[in-house]
PDB file of C-alpha atoms in Angstrom:
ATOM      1  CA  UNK A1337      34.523 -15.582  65.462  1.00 66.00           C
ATOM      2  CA  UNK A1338      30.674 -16.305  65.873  1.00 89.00           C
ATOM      3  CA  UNK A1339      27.989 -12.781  65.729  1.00 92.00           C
ATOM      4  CA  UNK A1340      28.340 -13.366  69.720  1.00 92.00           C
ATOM      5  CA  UNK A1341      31.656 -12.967  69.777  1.00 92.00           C
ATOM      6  CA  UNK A1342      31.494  -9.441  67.457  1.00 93.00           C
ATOM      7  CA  UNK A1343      28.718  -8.580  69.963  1.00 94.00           C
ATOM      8  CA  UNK A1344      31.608  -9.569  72.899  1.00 93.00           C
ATOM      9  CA  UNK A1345      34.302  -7.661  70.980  1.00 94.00           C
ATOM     10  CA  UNK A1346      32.234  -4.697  70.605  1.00 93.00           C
ATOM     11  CA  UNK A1347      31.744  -4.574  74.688  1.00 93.00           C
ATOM     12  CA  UNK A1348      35.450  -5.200  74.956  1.00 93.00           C
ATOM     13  CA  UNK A1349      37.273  -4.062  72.350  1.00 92.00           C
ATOM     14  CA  UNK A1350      39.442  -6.962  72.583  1.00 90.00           C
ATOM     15  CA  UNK A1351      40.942  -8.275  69.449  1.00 87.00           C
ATOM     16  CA  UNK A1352      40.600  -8.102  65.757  1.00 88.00           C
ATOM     17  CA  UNK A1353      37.209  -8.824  64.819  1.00 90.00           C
ATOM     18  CA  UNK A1354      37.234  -7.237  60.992  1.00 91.00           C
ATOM     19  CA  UNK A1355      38.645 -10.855  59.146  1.00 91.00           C
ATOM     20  CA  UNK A1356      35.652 -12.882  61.069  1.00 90.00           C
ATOM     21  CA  UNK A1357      33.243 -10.168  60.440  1.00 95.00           C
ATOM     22  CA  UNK A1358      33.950 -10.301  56.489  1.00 94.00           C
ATOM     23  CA  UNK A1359      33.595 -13.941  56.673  1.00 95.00           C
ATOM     24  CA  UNK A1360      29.915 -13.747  58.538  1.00 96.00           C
ATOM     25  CA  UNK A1361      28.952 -11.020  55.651  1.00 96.00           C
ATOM     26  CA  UNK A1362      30.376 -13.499  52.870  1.00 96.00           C
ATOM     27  CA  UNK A1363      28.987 -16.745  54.292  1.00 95.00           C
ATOM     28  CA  UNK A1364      25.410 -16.257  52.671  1.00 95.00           C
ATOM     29  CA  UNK A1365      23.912 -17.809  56.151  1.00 95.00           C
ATOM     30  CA  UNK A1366      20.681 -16.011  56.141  1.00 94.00           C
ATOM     31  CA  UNK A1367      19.843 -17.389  59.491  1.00 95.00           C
ATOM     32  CA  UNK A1368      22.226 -14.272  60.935  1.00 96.00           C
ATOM     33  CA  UNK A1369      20.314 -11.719  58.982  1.00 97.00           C
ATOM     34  CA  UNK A1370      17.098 -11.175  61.991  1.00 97.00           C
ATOM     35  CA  UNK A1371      20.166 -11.246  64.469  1.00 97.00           C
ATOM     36  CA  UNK A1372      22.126  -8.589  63.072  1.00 97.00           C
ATOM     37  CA  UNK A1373      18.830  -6.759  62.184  1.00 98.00           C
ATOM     38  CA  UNK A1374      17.912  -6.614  65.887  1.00 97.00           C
ATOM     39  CA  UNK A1375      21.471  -5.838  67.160  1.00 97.00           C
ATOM     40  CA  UNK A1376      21.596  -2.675  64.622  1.00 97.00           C
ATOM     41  CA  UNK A1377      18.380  -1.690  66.016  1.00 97.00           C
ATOM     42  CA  UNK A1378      20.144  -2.245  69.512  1.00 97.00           C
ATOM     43  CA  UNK A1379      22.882  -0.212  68.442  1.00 97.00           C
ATOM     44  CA  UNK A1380      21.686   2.646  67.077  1.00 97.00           C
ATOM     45  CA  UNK A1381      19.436   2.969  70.139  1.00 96.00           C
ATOM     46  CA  UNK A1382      22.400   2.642  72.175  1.00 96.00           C
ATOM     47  CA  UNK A1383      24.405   5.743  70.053  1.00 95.00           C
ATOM     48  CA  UNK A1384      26.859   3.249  69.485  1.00 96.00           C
ATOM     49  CA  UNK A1385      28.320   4.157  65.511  1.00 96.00           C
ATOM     50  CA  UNK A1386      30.982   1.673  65.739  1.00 95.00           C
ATOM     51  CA  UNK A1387      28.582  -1.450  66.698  1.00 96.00           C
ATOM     52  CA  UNK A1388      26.210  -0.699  64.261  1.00 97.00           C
ATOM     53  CA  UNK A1389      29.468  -0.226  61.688  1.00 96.00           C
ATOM     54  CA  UNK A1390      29.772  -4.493  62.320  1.00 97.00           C
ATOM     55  CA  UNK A1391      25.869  -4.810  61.582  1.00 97.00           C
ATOM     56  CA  UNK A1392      25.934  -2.620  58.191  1.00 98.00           C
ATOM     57  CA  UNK A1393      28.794  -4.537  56.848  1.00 97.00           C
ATOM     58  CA  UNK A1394      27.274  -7.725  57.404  1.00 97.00           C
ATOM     59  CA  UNK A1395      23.508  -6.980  56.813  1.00 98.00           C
ATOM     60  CA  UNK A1396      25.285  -5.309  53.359  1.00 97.00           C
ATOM     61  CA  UNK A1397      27.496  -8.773  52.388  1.00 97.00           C
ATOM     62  CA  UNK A1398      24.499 -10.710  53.196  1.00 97.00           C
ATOM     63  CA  UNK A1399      21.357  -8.675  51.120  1.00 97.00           C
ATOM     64  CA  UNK A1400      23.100  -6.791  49.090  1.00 95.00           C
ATOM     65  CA  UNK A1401      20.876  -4.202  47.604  1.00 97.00           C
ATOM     66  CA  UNK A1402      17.813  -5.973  49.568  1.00 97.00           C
ATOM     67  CA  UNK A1403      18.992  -4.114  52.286  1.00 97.00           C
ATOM     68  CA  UNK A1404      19.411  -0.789  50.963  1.00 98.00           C
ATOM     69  CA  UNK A1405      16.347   0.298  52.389  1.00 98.00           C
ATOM     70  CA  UNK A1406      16.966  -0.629  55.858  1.00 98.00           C
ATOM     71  CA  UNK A1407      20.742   0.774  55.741  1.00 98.00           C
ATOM     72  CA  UNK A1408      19.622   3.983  54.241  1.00 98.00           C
ATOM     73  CA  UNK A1409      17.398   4.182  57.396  1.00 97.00           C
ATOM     74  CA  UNK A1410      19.982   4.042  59.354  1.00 97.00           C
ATOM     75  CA  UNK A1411      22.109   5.750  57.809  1.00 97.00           C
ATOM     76  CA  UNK A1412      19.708   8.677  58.570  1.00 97.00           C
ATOM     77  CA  UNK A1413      20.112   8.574  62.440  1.00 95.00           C
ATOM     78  CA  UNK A1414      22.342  10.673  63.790  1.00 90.00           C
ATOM     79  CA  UNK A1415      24.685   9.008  66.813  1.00 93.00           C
ATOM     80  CA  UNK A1416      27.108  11.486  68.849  1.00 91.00           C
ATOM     81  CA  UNK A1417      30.950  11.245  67.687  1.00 89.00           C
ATOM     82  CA  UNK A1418      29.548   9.462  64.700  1.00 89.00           C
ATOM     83  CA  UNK A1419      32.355   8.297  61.723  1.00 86.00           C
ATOM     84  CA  UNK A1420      30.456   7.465  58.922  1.00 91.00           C
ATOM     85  CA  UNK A1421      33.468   7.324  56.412  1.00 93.00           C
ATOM     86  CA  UNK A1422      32.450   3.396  56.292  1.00 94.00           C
ATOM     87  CA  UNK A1423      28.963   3.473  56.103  1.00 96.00           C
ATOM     88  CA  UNK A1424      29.268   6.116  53.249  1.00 96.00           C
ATOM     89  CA  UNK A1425      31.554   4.059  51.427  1.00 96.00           C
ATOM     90  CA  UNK A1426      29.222   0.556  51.958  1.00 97.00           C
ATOM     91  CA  UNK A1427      26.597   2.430  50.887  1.00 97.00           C
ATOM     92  CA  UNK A1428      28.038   3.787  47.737  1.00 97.00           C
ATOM     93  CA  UNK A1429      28.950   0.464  46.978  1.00 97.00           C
ATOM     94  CA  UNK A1430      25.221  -0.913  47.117  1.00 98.00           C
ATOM     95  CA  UNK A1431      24.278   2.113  44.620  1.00 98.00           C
ATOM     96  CA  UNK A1432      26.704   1.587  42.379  1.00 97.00           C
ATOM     97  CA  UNK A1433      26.176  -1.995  42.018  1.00 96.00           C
ATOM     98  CA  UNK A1434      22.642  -1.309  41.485  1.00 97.00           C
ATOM     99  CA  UNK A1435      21.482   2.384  40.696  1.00 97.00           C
ATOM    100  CA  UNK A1436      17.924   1.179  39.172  1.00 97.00           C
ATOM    101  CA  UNK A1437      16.897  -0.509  42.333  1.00 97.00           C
ATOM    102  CA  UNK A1438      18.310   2.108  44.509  1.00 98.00           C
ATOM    103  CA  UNK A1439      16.954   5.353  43.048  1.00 98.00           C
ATOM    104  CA  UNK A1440      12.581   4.861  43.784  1.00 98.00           C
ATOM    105  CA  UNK A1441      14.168   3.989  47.115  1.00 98.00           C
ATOM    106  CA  UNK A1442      16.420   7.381  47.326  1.00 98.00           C
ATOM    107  CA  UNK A1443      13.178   9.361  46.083  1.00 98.00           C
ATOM    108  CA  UNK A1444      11.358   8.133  48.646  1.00 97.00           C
ATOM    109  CA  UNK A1445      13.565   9.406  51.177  1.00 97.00           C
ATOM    110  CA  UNK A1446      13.577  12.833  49.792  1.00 97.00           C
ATOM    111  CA  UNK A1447       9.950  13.327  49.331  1.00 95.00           C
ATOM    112  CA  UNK A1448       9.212  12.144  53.094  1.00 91.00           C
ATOM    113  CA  UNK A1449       8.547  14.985  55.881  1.00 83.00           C
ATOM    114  CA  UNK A1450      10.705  13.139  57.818  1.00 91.00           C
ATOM    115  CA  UNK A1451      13.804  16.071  58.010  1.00 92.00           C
ATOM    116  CA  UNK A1452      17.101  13.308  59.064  1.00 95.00           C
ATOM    117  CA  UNK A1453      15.295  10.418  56.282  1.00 97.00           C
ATOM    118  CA  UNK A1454      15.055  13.923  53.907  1.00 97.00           C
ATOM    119  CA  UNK A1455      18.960  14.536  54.564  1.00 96.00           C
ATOM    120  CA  UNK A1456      20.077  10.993  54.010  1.00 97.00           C
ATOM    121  CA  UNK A1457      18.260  10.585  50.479  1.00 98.00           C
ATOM    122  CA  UNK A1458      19.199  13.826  48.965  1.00 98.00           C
ATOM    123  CA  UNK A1459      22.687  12.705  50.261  1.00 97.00           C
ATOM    124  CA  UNK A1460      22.245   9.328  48.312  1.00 98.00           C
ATOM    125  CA  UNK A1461      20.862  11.112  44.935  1.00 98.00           C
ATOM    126  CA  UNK A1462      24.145  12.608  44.071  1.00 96.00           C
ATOM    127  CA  UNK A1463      25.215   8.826  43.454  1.00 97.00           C
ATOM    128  CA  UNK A1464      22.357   7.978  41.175  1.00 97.00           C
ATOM    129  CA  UNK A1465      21.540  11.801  40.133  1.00 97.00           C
ATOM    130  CA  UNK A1466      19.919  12.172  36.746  1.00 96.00           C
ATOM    131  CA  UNK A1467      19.231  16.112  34.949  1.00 95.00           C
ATOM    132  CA  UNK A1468      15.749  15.629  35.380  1.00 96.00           C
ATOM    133  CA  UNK A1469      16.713  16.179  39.172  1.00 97.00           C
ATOM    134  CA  UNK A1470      17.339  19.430  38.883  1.00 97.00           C
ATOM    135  CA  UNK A1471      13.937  20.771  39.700  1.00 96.00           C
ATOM    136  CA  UNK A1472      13.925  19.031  42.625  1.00 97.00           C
ATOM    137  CA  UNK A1473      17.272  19.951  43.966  1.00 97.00           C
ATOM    138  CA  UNK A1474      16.492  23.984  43.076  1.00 97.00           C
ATOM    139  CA  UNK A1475      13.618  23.023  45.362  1.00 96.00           C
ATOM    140  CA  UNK A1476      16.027  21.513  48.537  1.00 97.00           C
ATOM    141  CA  UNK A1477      18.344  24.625  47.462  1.00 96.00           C
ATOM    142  CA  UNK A1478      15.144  26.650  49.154  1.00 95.00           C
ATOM    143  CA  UNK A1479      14.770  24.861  52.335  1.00 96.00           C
ATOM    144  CA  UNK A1480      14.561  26.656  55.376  1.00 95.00           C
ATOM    145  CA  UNK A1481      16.796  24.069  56.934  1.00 96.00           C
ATOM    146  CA  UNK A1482      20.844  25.020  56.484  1.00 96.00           C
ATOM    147  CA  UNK A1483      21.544  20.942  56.153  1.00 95.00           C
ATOM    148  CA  UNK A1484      19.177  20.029  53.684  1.00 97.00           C
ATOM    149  CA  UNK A1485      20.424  22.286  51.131  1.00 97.00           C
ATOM    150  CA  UNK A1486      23.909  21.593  51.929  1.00 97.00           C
ATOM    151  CA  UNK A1487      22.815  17.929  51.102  1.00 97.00           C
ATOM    152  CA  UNK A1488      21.612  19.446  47.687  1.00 97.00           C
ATOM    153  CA  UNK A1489      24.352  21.287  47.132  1.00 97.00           C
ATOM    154  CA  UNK A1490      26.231  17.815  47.398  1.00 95.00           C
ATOM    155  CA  UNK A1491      23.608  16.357  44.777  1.00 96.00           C
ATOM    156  CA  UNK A1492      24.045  19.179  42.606  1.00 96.00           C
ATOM    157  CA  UNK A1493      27.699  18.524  42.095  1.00 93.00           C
ATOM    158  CA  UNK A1494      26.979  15.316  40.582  1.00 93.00           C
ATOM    159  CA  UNK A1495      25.561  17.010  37.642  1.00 94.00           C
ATOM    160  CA  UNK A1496      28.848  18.055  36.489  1.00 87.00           C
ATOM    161  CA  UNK A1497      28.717  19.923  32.898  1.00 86.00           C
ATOM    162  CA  UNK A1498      24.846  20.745  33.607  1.00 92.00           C
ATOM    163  CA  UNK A1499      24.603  24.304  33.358  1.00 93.00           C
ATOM    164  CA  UNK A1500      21.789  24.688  35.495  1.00 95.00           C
ATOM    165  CA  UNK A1501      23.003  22.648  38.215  1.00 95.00           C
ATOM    166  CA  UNK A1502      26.328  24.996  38.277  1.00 94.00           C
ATOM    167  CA  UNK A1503      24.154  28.296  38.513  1.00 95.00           C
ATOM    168  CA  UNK A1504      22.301  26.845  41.040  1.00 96.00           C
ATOM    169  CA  UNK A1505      25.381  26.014  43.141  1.00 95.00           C
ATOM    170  CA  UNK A1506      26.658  29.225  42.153  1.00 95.00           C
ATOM    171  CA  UNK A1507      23.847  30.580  43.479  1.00 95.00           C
ATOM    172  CA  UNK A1508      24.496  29.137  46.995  1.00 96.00           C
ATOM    173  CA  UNK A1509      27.769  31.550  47.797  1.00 95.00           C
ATOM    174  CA  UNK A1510      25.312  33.976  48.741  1.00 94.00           C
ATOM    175  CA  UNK A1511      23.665  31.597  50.873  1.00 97.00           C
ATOM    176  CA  UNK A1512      22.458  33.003  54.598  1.00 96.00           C
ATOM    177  CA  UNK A1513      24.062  30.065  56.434  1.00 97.00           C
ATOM    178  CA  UNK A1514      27.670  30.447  56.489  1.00 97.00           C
ATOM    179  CA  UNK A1515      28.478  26.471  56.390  1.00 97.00           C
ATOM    180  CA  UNK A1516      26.121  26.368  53.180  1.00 97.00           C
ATOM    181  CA  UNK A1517      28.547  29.393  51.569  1.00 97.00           C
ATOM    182  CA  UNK A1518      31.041  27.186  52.479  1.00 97.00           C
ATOM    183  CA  UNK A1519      30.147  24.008  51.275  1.00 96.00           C
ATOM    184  CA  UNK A1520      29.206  25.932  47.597  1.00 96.00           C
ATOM    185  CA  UNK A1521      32.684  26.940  47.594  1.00 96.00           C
ATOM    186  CA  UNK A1522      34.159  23.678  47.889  1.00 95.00           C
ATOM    187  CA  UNK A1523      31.972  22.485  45.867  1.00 94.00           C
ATOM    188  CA  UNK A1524      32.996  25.123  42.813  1.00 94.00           C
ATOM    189  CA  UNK A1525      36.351  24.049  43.778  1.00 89.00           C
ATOM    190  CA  UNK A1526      36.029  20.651  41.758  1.00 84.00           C
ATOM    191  CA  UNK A1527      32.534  22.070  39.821  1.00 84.00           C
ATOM    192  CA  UNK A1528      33.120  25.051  38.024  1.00 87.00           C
ATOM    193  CA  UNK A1529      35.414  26.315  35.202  1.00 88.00           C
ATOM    194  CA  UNK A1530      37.316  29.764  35.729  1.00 90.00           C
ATOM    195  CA  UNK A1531      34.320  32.159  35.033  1.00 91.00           C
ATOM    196  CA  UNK A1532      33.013  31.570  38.545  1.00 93.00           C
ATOM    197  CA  UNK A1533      36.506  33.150  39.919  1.00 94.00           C
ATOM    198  CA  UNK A1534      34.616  36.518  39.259  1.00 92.00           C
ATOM    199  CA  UNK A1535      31.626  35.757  41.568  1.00 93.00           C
ATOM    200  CA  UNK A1536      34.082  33.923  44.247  1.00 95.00           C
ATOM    201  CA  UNK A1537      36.297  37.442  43.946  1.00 93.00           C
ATOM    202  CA  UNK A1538      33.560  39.169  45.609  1.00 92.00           C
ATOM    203  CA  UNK A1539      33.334  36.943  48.998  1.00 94.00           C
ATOM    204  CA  UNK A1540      36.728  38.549  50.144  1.00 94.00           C
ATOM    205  CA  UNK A1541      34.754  40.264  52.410  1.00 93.00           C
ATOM    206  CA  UNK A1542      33.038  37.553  54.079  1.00 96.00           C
ATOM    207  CA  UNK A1543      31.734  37.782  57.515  1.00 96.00           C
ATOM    208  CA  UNK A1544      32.385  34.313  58.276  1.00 97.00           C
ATOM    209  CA  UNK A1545      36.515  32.949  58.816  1.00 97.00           C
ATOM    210  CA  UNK A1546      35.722  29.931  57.561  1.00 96.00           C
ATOM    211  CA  UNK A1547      34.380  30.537  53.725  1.00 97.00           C
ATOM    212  CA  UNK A1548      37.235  33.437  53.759  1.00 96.00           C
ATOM    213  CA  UNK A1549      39.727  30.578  54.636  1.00 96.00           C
ATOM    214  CA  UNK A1550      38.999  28.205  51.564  1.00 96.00           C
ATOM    215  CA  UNK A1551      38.750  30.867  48.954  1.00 96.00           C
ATOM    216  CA  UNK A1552      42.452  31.137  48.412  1.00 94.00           C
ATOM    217  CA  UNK A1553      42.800  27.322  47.166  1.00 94.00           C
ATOM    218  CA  UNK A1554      39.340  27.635  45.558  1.00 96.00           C
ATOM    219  CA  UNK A1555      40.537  30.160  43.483  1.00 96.00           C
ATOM    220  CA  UNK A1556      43.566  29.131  42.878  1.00 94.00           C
ATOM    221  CA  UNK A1557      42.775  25.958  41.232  1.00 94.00           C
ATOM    222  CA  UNK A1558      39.731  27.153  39.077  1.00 94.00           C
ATOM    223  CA  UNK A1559      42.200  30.738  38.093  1.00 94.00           C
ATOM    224  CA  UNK A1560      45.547  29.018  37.132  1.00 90.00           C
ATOM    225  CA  UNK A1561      46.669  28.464  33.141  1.00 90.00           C
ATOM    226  CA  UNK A1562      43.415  30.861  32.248  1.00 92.00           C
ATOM    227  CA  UNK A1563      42.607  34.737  31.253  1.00 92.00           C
ATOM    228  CA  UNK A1564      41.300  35.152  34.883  1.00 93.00           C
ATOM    229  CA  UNK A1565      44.413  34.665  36.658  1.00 91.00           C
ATOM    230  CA  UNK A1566      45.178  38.516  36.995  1.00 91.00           C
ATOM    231  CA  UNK A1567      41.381  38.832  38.755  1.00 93.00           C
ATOM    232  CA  UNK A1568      42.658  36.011  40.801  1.00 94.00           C
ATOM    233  CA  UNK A1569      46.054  37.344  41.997  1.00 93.00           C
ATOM    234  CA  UNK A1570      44.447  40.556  42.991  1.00 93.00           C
ATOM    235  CA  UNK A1571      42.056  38.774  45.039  1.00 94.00           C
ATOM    236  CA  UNK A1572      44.482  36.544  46.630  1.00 95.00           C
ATOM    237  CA  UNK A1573      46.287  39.553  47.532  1.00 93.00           C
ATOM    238  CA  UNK A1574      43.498  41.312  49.308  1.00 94.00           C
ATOM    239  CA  UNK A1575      43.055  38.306  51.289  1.00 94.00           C
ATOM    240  CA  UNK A1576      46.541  38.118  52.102  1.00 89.00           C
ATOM    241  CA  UNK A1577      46.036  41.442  53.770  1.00 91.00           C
ATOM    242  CA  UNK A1578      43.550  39.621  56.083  1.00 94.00           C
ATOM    243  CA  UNK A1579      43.713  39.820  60.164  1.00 95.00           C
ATOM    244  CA  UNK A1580      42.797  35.747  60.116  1.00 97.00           C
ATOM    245  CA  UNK A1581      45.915  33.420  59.596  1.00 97.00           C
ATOM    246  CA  UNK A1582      44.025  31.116  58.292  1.00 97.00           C
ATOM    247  CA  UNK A1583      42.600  33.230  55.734  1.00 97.00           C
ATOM    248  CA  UNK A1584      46.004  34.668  55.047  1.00 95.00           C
ATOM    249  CA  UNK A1585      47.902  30.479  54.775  1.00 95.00           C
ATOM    250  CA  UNK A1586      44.806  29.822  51.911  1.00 95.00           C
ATOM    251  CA  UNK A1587      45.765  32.758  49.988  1.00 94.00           C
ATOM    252  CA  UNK A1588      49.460  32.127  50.024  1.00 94.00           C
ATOM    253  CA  UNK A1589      48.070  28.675  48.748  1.00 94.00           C
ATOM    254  CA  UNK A1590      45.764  30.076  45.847  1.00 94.00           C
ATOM    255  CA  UNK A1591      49.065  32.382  44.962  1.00 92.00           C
ATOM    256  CA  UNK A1592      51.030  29.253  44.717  1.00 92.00           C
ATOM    257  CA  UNK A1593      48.955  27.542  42.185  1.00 91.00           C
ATOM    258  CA  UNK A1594      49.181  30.550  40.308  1.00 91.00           C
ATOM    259  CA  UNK A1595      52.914  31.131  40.310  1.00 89.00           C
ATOM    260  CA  UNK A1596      52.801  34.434  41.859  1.00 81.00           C
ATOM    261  CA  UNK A1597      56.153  34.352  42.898  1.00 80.00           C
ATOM    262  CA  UNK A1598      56.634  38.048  43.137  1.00 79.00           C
ATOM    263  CA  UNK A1599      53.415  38.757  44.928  1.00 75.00           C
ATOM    264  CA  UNK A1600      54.469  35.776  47.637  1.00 75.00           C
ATOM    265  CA  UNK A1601      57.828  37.482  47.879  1.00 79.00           C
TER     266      UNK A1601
END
């Protein structure tokens, strides 16, 4: 399959185009690169994710890290019904084959004014994230802009066993912006040890469903096999008490991890 057929297939949807495409982004022929360029540029204009998908993987076989840059960019527009399970992937790929080169690039991203090319580095740090970071992360954790410190919340993470880094994200349960409770939660859930069940305790009261919802499993996991698993059960059971199913189905999770057989009975 030539790059006009993949443009063909892409209009059609006819076929199986991934096999050909892996071969263009193997074959080394830089002649396709300005090609491809242009019909990512097309495609991204066009809010079409899944074209530009094609482009990314074979711009990314083709440079390499060289295109980092360029992917990143693109990476930071947003397209409607966008999957970017790929592209994330790709992209982790290029920084973890080459964090050095990557990094000034990532920076660069973060300290523009520019809020999506902001978003998209600060995304990208948590794969090249060193503790000197920290400072700058507290400072994302303070933008006025929900996203941008859910991105640093994401960052954070990275910094696993950095004590700041976990009061920080601690921090962020008490967020304003109930997505950015939300994502600190999940975030604890594979982050913190079992002295943040005490501070996660208190959120049983939540205004919002959704950071009510993922407490149970949150708590669960960080609570069982340690001295806080009575603090936990307690919890769990106030949540069971809940008016939200879903709130109620987490907690019946959390008081599964612990073996609470009695209180589940």
């Amino acid at each position: 399959m030539t790059l006009a057929e993949v443009f063909r297939h892409v209009e059609t949807l006819d076929g199986d185009p991934w096999p050909s495409v892996h071969a263009l982004a193997m074959s080394g022929d830089r002649s396709l690169v300005p090609p491809v360029q242009a019909a990512l540029e097309r495609y991204l204009d066009e809010d079409d994710w899944y074209g530009r998908d094609f482009m990314v993987y074979i711009l990314a076989g083709l440079r390499g890290v060289a295109a980092f840059p360029l992917l990143l960019r693109a990476f930071a527009r947003p397209l409607r019904g966008d999957d970017r399970d790929n592209f994330c992937a790709w992209l982790a790929d290029i920084m973890e084959t080459d964090p050095a080169a990557c990094r000034p690039i990532i920076l660069s991203f973060i300290a523009t004014g520019h809020h999506d090319l902001r978003s998209a580095g600060l995304w990208a740090l948590g794969y090249v994230v060193q503790s000197n970071d920290v400072e700058l992360l507290r400072e994302a954790l303070a933008d006025p802009d929900p996203r941008i410190r859910q991105d640093a919340l994401g960052a954070l993470s990275s910094l696993k066993g950095d004590r700041r880094a976990y009061e920080l994200v601690l921090s962020a349960v008490h967020d304003p912006d109930a997505l950015t409770r939300e994502s600190a939660v999940l975030h604890l859930r594979w982050f913190a040890d079992a002295a943040a069940v005490e501070h996660l305790a208190r959120l049983i009261q939540d205004p919002d469903v959704r950071v009510r919802s993922i407490l149970g499993e949150t708590i669960g996991t960080l609570a069982v096999g340690t001295d806080r698993s009575a603090m936990a059960v307690d919890a769990l059971l106030s949540l069971f008490a809940d008016d939200a199913p879903q709130v109620r189905a987490g907690a019946a999770r959390g008081l599964g991890m612990l073996g609470a057989l009695p209180a589940l009975t």
